[in-house]
GROMACS .gro file of N, CA, C and O in nm:
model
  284
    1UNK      N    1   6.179  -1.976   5.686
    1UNK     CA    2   6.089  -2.081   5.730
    1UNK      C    3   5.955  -2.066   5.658
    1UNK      O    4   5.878  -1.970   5.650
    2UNK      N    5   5.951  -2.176   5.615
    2UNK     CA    6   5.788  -2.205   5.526
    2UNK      C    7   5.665  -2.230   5.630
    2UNK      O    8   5.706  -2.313   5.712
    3UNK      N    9   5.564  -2.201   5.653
    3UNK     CA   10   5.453  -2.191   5.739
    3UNK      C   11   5.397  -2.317   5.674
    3UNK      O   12   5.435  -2.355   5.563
    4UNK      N   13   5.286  -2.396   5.763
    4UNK     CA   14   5.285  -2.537   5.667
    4UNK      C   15   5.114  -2.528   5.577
    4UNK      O   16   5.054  -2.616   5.516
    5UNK      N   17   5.066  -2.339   5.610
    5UNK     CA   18   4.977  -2.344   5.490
    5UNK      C   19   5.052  -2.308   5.349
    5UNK      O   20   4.998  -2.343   5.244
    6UNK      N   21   5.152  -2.252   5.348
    6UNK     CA   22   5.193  -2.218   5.253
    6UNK      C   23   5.258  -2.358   5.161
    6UNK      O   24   5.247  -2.366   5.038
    7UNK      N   25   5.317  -2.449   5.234
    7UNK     CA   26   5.340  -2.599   5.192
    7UNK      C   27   5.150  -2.650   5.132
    7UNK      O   28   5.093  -2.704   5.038
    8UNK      N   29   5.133  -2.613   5.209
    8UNK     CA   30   4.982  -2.696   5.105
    8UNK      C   31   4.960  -2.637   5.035
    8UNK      O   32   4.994  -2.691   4.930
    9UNK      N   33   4.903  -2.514   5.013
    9UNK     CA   34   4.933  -2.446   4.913
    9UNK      C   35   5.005  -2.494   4.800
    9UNK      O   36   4.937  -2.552   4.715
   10UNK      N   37   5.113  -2.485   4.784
   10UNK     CA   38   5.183  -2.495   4.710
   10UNK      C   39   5.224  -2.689   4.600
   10UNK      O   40   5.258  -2.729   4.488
   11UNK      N   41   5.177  -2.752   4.774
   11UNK     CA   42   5.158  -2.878   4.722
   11UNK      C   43   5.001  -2.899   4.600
   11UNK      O   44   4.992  -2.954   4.489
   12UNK      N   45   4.922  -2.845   4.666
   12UNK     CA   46   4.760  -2.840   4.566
   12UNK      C   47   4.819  -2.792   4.418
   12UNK      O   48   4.802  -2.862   4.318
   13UNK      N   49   4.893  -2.655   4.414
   13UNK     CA   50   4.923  -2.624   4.335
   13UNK      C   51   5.008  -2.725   4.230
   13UNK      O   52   4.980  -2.718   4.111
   14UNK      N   53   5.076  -2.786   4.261
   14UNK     CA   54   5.146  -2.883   4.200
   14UNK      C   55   5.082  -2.980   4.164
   14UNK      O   56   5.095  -3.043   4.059
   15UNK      N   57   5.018  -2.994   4.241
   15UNK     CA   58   4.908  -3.141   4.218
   15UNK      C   59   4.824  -3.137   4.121
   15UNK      O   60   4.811  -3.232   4.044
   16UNK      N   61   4.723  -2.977   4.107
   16UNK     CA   62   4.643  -2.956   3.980
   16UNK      C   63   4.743  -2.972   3.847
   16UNK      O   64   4.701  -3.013   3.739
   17UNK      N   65   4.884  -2.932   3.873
   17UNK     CA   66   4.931  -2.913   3.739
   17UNK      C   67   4.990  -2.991   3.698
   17UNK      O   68   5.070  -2.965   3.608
   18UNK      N   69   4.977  -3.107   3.743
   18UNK     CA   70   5.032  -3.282   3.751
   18UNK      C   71   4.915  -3.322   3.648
   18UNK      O   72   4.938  -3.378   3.541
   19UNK      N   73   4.768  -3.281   3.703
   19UNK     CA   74   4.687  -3.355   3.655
   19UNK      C   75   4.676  -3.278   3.535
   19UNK      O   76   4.628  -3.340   3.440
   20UNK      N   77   4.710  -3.158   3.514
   20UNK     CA   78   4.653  -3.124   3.384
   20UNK      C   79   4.749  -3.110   3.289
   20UNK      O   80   4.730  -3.049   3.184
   21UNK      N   81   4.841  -3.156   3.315
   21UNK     CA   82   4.979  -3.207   3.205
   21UNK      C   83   4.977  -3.362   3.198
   21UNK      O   84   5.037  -3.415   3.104
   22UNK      N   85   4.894  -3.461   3.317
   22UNK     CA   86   4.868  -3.598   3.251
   22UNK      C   87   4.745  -3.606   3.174
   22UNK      O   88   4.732  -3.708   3.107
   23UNK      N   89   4.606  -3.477   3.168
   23UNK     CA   90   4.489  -3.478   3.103
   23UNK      C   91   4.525  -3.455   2.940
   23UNK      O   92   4.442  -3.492   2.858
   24UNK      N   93   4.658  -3.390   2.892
   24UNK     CA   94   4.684  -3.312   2.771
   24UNK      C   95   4.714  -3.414   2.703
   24UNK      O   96   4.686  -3.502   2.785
   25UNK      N   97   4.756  -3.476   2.598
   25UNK     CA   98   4.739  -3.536   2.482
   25UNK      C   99   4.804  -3.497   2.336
   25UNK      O  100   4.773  -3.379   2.323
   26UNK      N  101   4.846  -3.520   2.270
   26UNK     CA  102   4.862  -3.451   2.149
   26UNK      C  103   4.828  -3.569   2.042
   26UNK      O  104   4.906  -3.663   2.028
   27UNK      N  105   4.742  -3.561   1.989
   27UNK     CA  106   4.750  -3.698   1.858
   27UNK      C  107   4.752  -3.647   1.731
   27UNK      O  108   4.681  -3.563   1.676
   28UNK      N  109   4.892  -3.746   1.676
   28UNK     CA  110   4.936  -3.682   1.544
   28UNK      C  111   4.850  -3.776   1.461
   28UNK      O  112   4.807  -3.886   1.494
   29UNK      N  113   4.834  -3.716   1.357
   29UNK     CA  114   4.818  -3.819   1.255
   29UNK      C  115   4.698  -3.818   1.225
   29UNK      O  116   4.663  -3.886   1.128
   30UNK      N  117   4.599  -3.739   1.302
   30UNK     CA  118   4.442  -3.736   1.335
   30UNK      C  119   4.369  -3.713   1.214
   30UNK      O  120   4.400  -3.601   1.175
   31UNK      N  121   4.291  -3.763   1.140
   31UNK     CA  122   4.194  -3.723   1.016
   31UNK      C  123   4.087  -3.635   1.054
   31UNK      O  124   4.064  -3.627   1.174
   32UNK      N  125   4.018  -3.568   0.975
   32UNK     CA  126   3.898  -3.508   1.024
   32UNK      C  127   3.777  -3.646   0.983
   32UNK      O  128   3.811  -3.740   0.910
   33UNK      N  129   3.640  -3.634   1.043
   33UNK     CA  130   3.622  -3.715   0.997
   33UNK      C  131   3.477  -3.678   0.872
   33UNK      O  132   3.384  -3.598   0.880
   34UNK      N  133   3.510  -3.764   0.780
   34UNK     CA  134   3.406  -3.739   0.648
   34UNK      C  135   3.318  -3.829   0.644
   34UNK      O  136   3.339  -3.934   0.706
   35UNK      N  137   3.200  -3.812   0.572
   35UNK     CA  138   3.086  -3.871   0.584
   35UNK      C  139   3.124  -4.010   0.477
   35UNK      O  140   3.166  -3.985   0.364
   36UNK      N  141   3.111  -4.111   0.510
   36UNK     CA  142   3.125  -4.289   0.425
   36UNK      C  143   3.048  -4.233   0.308
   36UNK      O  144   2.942  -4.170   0.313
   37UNK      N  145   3.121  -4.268   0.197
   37UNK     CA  146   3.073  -4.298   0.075
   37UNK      C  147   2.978  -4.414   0.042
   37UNK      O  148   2.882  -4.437  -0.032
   38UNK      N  149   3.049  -4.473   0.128
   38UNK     CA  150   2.934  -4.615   0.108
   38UNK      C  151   2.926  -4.732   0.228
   38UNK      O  152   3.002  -4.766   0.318
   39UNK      N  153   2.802  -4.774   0.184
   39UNK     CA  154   2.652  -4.817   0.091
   39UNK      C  155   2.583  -4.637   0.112
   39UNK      O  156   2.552  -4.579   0.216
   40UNK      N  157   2.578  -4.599  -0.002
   40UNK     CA  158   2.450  -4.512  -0.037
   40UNK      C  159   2.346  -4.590  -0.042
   40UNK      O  160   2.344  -4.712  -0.052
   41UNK      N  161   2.218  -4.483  -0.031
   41UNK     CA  162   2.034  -4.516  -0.023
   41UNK      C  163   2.056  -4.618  -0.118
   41UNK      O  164   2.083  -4.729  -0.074
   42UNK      N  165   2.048  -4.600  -0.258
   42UNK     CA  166   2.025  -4.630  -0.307
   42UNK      C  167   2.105  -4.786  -0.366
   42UNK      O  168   2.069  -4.866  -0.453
   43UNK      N  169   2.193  -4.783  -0.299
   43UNK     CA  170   2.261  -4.966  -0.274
   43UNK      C  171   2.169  -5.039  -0.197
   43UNK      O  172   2.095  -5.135  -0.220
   44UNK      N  173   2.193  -4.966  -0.093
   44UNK     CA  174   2.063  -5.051   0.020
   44UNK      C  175   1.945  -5.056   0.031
   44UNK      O  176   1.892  -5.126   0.117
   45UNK      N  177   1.861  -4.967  -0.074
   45UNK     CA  178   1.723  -4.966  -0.142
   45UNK      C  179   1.704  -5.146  -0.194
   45UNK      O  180   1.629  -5.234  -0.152
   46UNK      N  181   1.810  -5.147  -0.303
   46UNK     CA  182   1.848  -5.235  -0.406
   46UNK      C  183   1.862  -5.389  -0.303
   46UNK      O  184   1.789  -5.488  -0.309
   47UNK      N  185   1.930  -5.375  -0.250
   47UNK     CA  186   1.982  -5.494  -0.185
   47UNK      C  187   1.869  -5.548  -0.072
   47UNK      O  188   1.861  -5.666  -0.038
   48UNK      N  189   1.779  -5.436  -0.018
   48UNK     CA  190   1.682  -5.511   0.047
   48UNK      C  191   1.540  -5.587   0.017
   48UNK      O  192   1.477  -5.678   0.071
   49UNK      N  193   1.523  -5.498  -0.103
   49UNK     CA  194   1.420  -5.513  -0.230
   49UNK      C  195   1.481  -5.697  -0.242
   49UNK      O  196   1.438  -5.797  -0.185
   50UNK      N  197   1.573  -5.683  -0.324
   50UNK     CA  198   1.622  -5.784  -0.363
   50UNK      C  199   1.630  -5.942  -0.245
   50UNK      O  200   1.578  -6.052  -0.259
   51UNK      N  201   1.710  -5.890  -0.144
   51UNK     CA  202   1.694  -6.026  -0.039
   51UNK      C  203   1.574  -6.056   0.047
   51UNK      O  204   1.561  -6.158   0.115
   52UNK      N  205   1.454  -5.916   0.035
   52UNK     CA  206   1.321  -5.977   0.054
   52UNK      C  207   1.260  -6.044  -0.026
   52UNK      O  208   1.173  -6.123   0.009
   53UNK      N  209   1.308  -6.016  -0.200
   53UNK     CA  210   1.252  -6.104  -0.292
   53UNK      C  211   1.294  -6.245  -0.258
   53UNK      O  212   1.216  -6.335  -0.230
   54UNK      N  213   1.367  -6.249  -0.261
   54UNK     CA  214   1.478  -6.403  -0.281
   54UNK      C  215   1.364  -6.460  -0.154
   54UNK      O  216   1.274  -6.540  -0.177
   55UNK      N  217   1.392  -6.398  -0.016
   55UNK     CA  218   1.339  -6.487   0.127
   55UNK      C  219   1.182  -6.500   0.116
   55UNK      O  220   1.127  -6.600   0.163
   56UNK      N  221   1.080  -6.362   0.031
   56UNK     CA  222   0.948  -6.457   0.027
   56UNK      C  223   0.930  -6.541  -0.059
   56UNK      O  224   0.824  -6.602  -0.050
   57UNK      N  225   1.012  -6.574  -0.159
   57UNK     CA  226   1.011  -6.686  -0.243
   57UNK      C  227   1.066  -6.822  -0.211
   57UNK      O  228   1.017  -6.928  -0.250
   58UNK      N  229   1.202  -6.802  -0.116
   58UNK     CA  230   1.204  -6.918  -0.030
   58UNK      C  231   1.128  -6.974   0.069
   58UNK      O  232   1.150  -7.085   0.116
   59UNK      N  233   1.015  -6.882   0.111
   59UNK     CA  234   0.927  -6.912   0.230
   59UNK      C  235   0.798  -6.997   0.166
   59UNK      O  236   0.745  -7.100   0.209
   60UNK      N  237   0.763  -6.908   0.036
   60UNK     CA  238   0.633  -6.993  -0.005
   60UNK      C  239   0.685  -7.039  -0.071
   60UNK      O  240   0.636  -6.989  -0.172
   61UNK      N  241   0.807  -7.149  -0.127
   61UNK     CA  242   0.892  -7.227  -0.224
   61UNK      C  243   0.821  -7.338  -0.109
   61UNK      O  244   0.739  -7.429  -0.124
   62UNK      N  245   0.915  -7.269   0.051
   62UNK     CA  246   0.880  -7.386   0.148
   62UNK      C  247   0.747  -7.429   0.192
   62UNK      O  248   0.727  -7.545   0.229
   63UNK      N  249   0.632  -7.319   0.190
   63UNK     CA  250   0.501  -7.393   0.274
   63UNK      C  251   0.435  -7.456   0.147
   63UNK      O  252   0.345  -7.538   0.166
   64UNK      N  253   0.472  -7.426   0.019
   64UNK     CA  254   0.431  -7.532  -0.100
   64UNK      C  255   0.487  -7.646  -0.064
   64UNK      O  256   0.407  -7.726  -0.111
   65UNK      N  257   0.560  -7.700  -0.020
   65UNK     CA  258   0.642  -7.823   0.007
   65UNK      C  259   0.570  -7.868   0.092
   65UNK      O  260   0.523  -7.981   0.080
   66UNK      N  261   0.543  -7.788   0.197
   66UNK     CA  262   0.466  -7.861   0.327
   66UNK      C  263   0.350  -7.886   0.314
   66UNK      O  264   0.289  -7.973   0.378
   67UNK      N  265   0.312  -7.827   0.245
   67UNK     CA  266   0.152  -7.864   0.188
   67UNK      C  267   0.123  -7.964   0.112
   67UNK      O  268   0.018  -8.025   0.129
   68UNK      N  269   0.228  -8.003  -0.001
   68UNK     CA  270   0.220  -8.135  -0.097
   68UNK      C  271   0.293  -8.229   0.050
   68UNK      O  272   0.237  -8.337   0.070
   69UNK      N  273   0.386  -8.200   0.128
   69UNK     CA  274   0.376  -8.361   0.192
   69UNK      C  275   0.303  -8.396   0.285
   69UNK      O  276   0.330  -8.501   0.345
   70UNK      N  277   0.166  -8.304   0.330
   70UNK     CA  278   0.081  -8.317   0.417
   70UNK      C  279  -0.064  -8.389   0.294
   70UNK      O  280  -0.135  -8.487   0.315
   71UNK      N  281  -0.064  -8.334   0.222
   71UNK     CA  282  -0.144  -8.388   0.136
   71UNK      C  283  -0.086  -8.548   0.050
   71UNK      O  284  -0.159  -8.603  -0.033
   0.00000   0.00000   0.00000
């Protein structure tokens, strides 16, 4: 005859090792992970230089406009 601490017992026991065989995992296939090659500094140096050029030249392209049709 089982005493019914020894049933709990034994139930807890089961129960932690339920959860820590549904916590385990194995993932195949896993990469480590490496640092992106790209955009380097020096792409995105380039490219912001560049589309701030382009946008203050579209801005005062535009308030020249607004100025000749106010005048």
């Amino acid at each position: 005859f089982v005493s019914s601490a020894a049933l709990t017992k034994m139930k807890w026991e089961n129960m932690q090792e339920l959860e820590l065989a549904n916590s385990i995992h194995l993932v195949e296939g896993f990469t480590v992970y490496q640092k992106p090659k790209d955009p380097n500094l020096l792409t995105l140096v380039i490219l912001g230089f560049v589309f701030g050029l382009i946008s203050s030249i579209g801005l005062l392209t535009l308030k020249h406009l607004f100025n000749l049709a106010r005048s």
